[in-house]
GROMACS .gro file of C-alpha atoms in nm:
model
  335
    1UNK     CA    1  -4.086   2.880   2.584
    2UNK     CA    2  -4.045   2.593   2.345
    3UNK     CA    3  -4.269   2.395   2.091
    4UNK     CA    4  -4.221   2.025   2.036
    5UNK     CA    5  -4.131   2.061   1.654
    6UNK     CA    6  -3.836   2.325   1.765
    7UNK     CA    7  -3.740   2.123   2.023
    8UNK     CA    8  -3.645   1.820   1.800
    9UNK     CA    9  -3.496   2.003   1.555
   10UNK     CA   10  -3.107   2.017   1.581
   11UNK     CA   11  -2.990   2.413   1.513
   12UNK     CA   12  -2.655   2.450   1.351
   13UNK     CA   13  -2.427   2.755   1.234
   14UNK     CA   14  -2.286   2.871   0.956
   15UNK     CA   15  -2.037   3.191   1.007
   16UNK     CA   16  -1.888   3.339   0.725
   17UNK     CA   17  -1.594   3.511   0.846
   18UNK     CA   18  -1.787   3.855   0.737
   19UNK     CA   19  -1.553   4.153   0.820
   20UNK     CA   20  -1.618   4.473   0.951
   21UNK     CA   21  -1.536   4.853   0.876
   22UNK     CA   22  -1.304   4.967   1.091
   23UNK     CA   23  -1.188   4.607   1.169
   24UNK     CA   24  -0.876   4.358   1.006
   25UNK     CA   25  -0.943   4.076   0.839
   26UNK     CA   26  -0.768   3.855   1.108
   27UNK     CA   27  -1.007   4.000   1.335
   28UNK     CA   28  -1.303   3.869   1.175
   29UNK     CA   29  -1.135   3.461   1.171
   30UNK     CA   30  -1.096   3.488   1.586
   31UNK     CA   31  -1.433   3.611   1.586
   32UNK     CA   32  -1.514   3.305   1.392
   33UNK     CA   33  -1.298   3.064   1.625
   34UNK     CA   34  -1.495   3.264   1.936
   35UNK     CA   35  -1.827   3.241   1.757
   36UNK     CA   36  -1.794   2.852   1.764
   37UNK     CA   37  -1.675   2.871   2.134
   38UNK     CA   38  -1.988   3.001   2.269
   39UNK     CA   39  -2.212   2.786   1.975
   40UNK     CA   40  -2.056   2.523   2.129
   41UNK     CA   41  -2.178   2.640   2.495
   42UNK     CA   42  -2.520   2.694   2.395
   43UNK     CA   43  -2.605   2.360   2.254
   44UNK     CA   44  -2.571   2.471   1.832
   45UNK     CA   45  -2.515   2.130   1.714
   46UNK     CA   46  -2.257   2.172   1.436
   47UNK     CA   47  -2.021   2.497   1.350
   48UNK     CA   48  -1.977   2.543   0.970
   49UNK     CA   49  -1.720   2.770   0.794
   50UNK     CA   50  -1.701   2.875   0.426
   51UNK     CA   51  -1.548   2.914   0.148
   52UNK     CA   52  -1.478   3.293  -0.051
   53UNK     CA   53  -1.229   3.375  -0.301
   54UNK     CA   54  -1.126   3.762  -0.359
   55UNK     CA   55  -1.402   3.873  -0.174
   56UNK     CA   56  -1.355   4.242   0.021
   57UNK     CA   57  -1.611   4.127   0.287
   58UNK     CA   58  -1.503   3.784   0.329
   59UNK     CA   59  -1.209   3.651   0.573
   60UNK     CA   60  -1.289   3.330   0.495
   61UNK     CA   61  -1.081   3.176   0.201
   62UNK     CA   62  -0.957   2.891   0.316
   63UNK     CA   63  -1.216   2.664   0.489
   64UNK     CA   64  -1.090   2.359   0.584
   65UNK     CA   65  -0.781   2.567   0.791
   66UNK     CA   66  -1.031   2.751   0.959
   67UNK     CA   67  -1.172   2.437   1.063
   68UNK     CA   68  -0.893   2.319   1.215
   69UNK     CA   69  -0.872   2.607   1.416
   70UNK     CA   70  -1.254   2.572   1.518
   71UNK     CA   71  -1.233   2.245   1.644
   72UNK     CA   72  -0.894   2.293   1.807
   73UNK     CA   73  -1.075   2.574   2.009
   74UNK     CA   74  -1.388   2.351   2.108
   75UNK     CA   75  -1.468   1.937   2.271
   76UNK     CA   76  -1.792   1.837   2.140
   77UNK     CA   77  -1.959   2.064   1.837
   78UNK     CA   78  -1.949   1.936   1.517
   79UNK     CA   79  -1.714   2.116   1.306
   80UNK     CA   80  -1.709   2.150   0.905
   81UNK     CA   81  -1.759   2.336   0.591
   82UNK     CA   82  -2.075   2.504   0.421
   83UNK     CA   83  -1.885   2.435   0.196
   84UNK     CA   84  -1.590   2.355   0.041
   85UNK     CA   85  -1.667   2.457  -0.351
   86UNK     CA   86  -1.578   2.131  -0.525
   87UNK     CA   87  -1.507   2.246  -0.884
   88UNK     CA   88  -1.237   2.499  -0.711
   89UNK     CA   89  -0.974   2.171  -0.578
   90UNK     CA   90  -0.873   1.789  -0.658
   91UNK     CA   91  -1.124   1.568  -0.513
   92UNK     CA   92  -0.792   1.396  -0.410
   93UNK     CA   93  -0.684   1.726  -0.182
   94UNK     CA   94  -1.032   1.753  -0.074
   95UNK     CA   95  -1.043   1.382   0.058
   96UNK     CA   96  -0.686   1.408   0.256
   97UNK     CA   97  -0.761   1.723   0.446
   98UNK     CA   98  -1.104   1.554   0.541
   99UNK     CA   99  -0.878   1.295   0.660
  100UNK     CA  100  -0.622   1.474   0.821
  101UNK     CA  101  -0.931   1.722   1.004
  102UNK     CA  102  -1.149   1.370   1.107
  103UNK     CA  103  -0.806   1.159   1.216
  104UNK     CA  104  -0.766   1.480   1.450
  105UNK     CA  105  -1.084   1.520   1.593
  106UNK     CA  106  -1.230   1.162   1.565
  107UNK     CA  107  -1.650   1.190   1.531
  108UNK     CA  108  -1.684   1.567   1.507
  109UNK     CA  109  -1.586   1.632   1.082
  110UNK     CA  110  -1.845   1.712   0.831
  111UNK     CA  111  -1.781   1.751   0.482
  112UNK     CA  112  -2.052   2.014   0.334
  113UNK     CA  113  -2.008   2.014   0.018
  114UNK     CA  114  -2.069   2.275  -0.265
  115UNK     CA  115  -2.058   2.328  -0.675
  116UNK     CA  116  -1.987   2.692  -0.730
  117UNK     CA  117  -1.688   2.840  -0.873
  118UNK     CA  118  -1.502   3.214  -0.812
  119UNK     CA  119  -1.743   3.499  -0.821
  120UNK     CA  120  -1.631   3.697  -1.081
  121UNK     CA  121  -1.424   3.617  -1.376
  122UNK     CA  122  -1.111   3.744  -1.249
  123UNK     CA  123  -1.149   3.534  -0.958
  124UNK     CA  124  -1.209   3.219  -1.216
  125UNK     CA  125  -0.906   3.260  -1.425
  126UNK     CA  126  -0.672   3.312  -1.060
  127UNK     CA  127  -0.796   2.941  -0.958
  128UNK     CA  128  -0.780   2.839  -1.322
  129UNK     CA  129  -1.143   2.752  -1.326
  130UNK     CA  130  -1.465   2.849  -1.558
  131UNK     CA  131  -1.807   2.836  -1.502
  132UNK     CA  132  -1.835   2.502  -1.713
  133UNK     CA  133  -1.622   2.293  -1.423
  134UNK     CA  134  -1.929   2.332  -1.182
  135UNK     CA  135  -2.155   2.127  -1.441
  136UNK     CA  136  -1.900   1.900  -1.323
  137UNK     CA  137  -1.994   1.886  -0.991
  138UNK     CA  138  -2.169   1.521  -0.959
  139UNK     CA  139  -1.829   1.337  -1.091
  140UNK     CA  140  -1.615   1.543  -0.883
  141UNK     CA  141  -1.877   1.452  -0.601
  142UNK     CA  142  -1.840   1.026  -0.702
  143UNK     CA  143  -1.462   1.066  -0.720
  144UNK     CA  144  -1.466   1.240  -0.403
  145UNK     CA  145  -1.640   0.945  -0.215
  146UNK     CA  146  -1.444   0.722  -0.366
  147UNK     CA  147  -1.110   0.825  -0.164
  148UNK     CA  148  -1.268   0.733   0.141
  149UNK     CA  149  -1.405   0.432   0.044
  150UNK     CA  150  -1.091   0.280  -0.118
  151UNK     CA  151  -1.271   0.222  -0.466
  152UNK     CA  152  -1.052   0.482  -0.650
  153UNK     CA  153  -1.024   0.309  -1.017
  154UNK     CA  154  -0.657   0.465  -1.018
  155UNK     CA  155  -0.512   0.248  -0.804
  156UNK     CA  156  -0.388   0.539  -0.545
  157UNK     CA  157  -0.531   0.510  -0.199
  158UNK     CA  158  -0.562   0.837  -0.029
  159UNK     CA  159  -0.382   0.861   0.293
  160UNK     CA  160  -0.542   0.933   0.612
  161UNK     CA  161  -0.881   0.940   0.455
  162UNK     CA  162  -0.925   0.570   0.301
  163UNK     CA  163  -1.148   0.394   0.551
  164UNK     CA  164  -1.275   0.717   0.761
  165UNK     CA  165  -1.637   0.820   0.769
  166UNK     CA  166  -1.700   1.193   0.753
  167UNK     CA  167  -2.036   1.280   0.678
  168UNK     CA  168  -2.116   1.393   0.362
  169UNK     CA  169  -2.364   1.717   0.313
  170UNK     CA  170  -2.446   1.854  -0.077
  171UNK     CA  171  -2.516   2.248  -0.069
  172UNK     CA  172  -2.871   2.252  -0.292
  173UNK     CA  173  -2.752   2.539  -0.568
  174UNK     CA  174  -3.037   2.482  -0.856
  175UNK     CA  175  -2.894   2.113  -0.940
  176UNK     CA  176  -2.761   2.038  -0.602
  177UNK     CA  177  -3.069   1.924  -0.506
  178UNK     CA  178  -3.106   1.654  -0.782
  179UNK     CA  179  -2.745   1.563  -0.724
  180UNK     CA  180  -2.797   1.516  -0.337
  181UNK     CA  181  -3.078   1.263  -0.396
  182UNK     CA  182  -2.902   1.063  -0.661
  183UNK     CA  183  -2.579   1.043  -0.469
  184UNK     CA  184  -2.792   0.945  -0.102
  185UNK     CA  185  -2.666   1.255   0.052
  186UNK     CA  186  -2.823   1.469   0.288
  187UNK     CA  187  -2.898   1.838   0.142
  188UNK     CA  188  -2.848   2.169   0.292
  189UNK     CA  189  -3.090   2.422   0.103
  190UNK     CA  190  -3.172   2.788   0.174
  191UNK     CA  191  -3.290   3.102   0.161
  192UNK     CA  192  -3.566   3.098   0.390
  193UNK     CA  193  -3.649   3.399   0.196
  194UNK     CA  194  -3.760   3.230  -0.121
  195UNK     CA  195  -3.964   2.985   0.066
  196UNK     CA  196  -4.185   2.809  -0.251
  197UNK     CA  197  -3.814   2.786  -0.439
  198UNK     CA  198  -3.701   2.572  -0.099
  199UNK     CA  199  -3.977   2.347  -0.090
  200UNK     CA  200  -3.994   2.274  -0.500
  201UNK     CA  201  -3.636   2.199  -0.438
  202UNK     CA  202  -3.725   1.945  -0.129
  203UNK     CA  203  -3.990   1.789  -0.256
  204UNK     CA  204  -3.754   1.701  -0.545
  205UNK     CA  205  -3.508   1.605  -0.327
  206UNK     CA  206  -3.725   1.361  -0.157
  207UNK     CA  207  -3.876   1.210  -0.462
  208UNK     CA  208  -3.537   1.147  -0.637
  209UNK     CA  209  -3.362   1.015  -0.344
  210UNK     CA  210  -3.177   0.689  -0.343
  211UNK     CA  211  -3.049   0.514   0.000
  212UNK     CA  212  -2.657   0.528   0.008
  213UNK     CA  213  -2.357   0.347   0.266
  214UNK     CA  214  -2.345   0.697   0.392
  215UNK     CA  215  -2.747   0.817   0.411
  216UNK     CA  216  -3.055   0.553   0.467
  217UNK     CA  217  -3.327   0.836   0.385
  218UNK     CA  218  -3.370   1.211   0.268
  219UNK     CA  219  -3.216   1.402   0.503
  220UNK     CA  220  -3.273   1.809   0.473
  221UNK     CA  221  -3.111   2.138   0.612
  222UNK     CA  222  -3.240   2.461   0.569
  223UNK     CA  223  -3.045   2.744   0.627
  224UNK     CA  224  -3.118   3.117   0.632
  225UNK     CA  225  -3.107   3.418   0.864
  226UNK     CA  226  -3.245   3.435   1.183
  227UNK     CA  227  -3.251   3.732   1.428
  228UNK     CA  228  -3.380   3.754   1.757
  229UNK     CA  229  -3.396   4.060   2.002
  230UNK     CA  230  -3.604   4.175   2.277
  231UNK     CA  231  -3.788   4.410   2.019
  232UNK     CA  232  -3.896   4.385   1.664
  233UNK     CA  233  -3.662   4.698   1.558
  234UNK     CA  234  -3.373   4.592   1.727
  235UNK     CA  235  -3.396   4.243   1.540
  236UNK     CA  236  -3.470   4.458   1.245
  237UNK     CA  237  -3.116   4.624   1.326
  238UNK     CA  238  -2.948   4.338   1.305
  239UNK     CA  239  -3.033   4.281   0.930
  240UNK     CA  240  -2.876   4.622   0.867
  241UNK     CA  241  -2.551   4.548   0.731
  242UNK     CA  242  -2.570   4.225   0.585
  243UNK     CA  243  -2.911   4.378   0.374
  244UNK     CA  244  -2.709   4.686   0.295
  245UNK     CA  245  -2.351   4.513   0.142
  246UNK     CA  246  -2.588   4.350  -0.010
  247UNK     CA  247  -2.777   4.592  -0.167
  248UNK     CA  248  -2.408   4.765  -0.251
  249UNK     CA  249  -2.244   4.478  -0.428
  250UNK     CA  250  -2.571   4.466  -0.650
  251UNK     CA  251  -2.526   4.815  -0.706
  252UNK     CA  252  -2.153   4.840  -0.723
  253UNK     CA  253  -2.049   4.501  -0.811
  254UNK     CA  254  -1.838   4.426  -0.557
  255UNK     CA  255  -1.921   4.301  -0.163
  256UNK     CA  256  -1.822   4.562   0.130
  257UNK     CA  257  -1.719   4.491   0.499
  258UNK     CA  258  -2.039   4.515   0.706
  259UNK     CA  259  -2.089   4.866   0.848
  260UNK     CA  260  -2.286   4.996   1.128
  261UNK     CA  261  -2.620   4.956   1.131
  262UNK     CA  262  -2.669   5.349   1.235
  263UNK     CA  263  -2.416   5.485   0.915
  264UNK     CA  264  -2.615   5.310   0.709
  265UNK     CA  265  -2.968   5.403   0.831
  266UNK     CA  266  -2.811   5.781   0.811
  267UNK     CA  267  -2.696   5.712   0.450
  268UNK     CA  268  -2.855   5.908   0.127
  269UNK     CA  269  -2.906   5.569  -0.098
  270UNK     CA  270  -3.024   5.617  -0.466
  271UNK     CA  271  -3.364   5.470  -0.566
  272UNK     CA  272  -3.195   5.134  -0.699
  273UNK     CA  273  -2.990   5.087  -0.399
  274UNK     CA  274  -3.278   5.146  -0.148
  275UNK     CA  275  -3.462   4.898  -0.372
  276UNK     CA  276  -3.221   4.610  -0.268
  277UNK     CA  277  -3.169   4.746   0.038
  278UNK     CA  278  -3.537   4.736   0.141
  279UNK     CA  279  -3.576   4.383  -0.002
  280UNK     CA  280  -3.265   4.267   0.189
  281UNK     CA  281  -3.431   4.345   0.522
  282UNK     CA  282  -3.760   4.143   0.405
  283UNK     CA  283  -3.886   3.780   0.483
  284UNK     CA  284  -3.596   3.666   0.728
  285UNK     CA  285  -3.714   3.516   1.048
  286UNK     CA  286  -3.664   3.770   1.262
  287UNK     CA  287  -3.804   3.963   1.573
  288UNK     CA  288  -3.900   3.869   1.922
  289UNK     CA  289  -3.827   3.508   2.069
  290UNK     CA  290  -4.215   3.453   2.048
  291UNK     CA  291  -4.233   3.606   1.693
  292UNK     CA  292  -3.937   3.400   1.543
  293UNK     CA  293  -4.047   3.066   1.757
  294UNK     CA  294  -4.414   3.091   1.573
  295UNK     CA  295  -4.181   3.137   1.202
  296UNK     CA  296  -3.988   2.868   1.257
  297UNK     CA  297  -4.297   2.641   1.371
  298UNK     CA  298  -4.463   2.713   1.042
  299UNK     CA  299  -4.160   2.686   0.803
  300UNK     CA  300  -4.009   2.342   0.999
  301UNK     CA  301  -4.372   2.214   0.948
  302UNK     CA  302  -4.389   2.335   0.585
  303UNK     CA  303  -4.081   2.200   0.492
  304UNK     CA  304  -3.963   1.885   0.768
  305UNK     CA  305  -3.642   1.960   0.807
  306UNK     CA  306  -3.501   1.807   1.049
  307UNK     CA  307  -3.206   2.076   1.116
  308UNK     CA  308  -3.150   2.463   1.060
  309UNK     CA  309  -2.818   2.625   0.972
  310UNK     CA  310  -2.835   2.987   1.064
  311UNK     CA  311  -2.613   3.197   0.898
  312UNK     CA  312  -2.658   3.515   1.033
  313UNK     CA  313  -2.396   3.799   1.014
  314UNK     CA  314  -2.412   4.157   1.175
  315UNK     CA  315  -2.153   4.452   1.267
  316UNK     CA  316  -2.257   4.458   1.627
  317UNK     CA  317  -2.056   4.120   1.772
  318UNK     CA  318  -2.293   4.161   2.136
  319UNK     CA  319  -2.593   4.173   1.970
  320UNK     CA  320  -2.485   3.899   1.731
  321UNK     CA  321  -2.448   3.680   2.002
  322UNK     CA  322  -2.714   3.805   2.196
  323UNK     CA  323  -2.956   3.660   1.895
  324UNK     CA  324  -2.752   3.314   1.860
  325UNK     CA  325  -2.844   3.310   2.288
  326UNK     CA  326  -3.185   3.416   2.212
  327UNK     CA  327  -3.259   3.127   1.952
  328UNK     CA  328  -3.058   2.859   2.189
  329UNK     CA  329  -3.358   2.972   2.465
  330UNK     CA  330  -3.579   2.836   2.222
  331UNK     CA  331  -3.439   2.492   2.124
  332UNK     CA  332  -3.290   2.444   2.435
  333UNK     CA  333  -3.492   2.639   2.732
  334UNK     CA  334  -3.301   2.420   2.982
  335UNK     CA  335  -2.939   2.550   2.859
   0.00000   0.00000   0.00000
């Protein structure tokens, strides 16, 4: 079953490397690299990897590595970053691994792009950042562009990626979305959770934007969870222990592994931690193919996006990638 508005859309992943109790870290990167293998098969259009510093729950630190790896391991997805956090590097660095990653796999590189720094303080000082450099972000972002373009005012050309096209994507934080419409970028925006947030910051997108050499008109991403299963509770399941690390690094201050979705149902959690767990599991799509096709119908028409990241993470790998199969059914039935 399929409706025309799903059907056009193009559905894209994000994986974040999350890793699991009981599992190494390593594990969770060739769970990434396999995760992009079957995307790939399923007809995901592009396979995005991130970018976490000193994070317990997080494999993935180094982004543009990983994708390397990614698109070694695949022929025709789209491969890239959501994102690599601009304030962290040299727009310089930034522009030659683009170039090195696009002069290896010709036509398949994105560049998603985004402005926050470490998440704690600690994490700051270790990349010899502050908050301040991500008010920086829209320079960095110009300076960036520049390397592949040749129009550096230095004088220095940057070598491979002078004269390559990789495509360009801002990551709407707050003043992302602003900054993606002045530059002529196309935005990637999320949670579907806070759903009026997303559209203020769309319609703002759209109103500000100015055609660019790399973007003619607005072009918009949303990204967000989505979890199909044969039942409501199993899909429900699935939101376990993403909601529940969640909840903990609220609660604790720092982000966990994911853990099974049945230790955590079986846990004693204080009021305040049952408080963010509870609104963890809430307003995802998620639930049976028909339930989740009827979601996405509204919020594509609400918002006319014209592609969805999903960025779904779970404990259970099979039942992971028996959602990721169970969303493909709907954008491509034919698969």
């Amino acid at each position: 079953m399929s409706s025309t508005v799903i059907s056009r859309t193009r559905f894209s992943v994000l994986d974040r490397s999350r890793t699991r109790e009981g599992h190494p870290p390593a594990e969770a990167l060739r769970d990434t690299v396999a995760l992009a293998r079957e995307a790939e098969a399923l007809g995901y259009h592009r396979f995005w990897v991130a970018e976490h510093h000193g994070v317990p729950g997080v494999a993935g630190s180094a982004p543009t590595v990983l994708a390397a790896a990614v698109a070694a391991a695949t022929r025709t997805i789209r491969v890239g970053t959501g994102g690599v956090m601009l304030p962290n590097h040299r727009p310089l660095v930034v522009a030659e691994q683009f170039g090195v990653l696009e002069s290896l796999f010709p036509g398949r590189i994105d560049m998603g792009l985004g402005r926050s720094v470490g998440f704690t303080d600690g994490v700051r000082r270790a990349l010899g950042r502050d908050k301040e450099d991500a008010g920086d972000f829209a320079a960095q972002l110009g300076e960036l562009l520049e390397w592949f373009t040749g129009t550096s005012p230095t004088g220095v050309h940057a070598r491979p990626s002078e004269g390559l096209r990789v495509p360009p994507f801002v990551l709407a934080m707050g003043e992302g979305a602003r900054i993606a419409a002045r530059a002529g970028l196309p935005m990637v925006i999320g949670d579907l959770r806070g759903r009026e947030k997303m559209l203020r910051g769309i319609d703002e997108y759209r109103s500000l934007f100015r055609p660019s050499p790399w973007t003619a008109e607005p072009y918009v991403v949303i990204s967000g969870t989505v979890a199909v299963a044969d039942t409501e509770e199993e899909a429900r399941r699935l939101l376990v222990p993403e909601a529940w690390s969640m909840a903990y690094s609220r609660t604790h201050g720092t982000f966990p592994p994911l853990a099974p979705a049945e230790e955590i149902e079986a846990r004693t959690m204080t009021a305040k931690e049952r408080e963010f767990f509870t609104a963890g599991l809430s307003g995802h799509v998620a639930g049976t193919r028909e339930q989740v096709a009827q979601e996405l119908e509204t919020v594509l028409k609400e918002t006319g996006a014209a592609e969805v990241l999903v960025t779904t993470s779970s404990h259970d790998r099979t039942a992971l990638l028996g959602s990721f199969r169970g969303l493909a059914a709907l954008f491509a039935p034919e698969g």
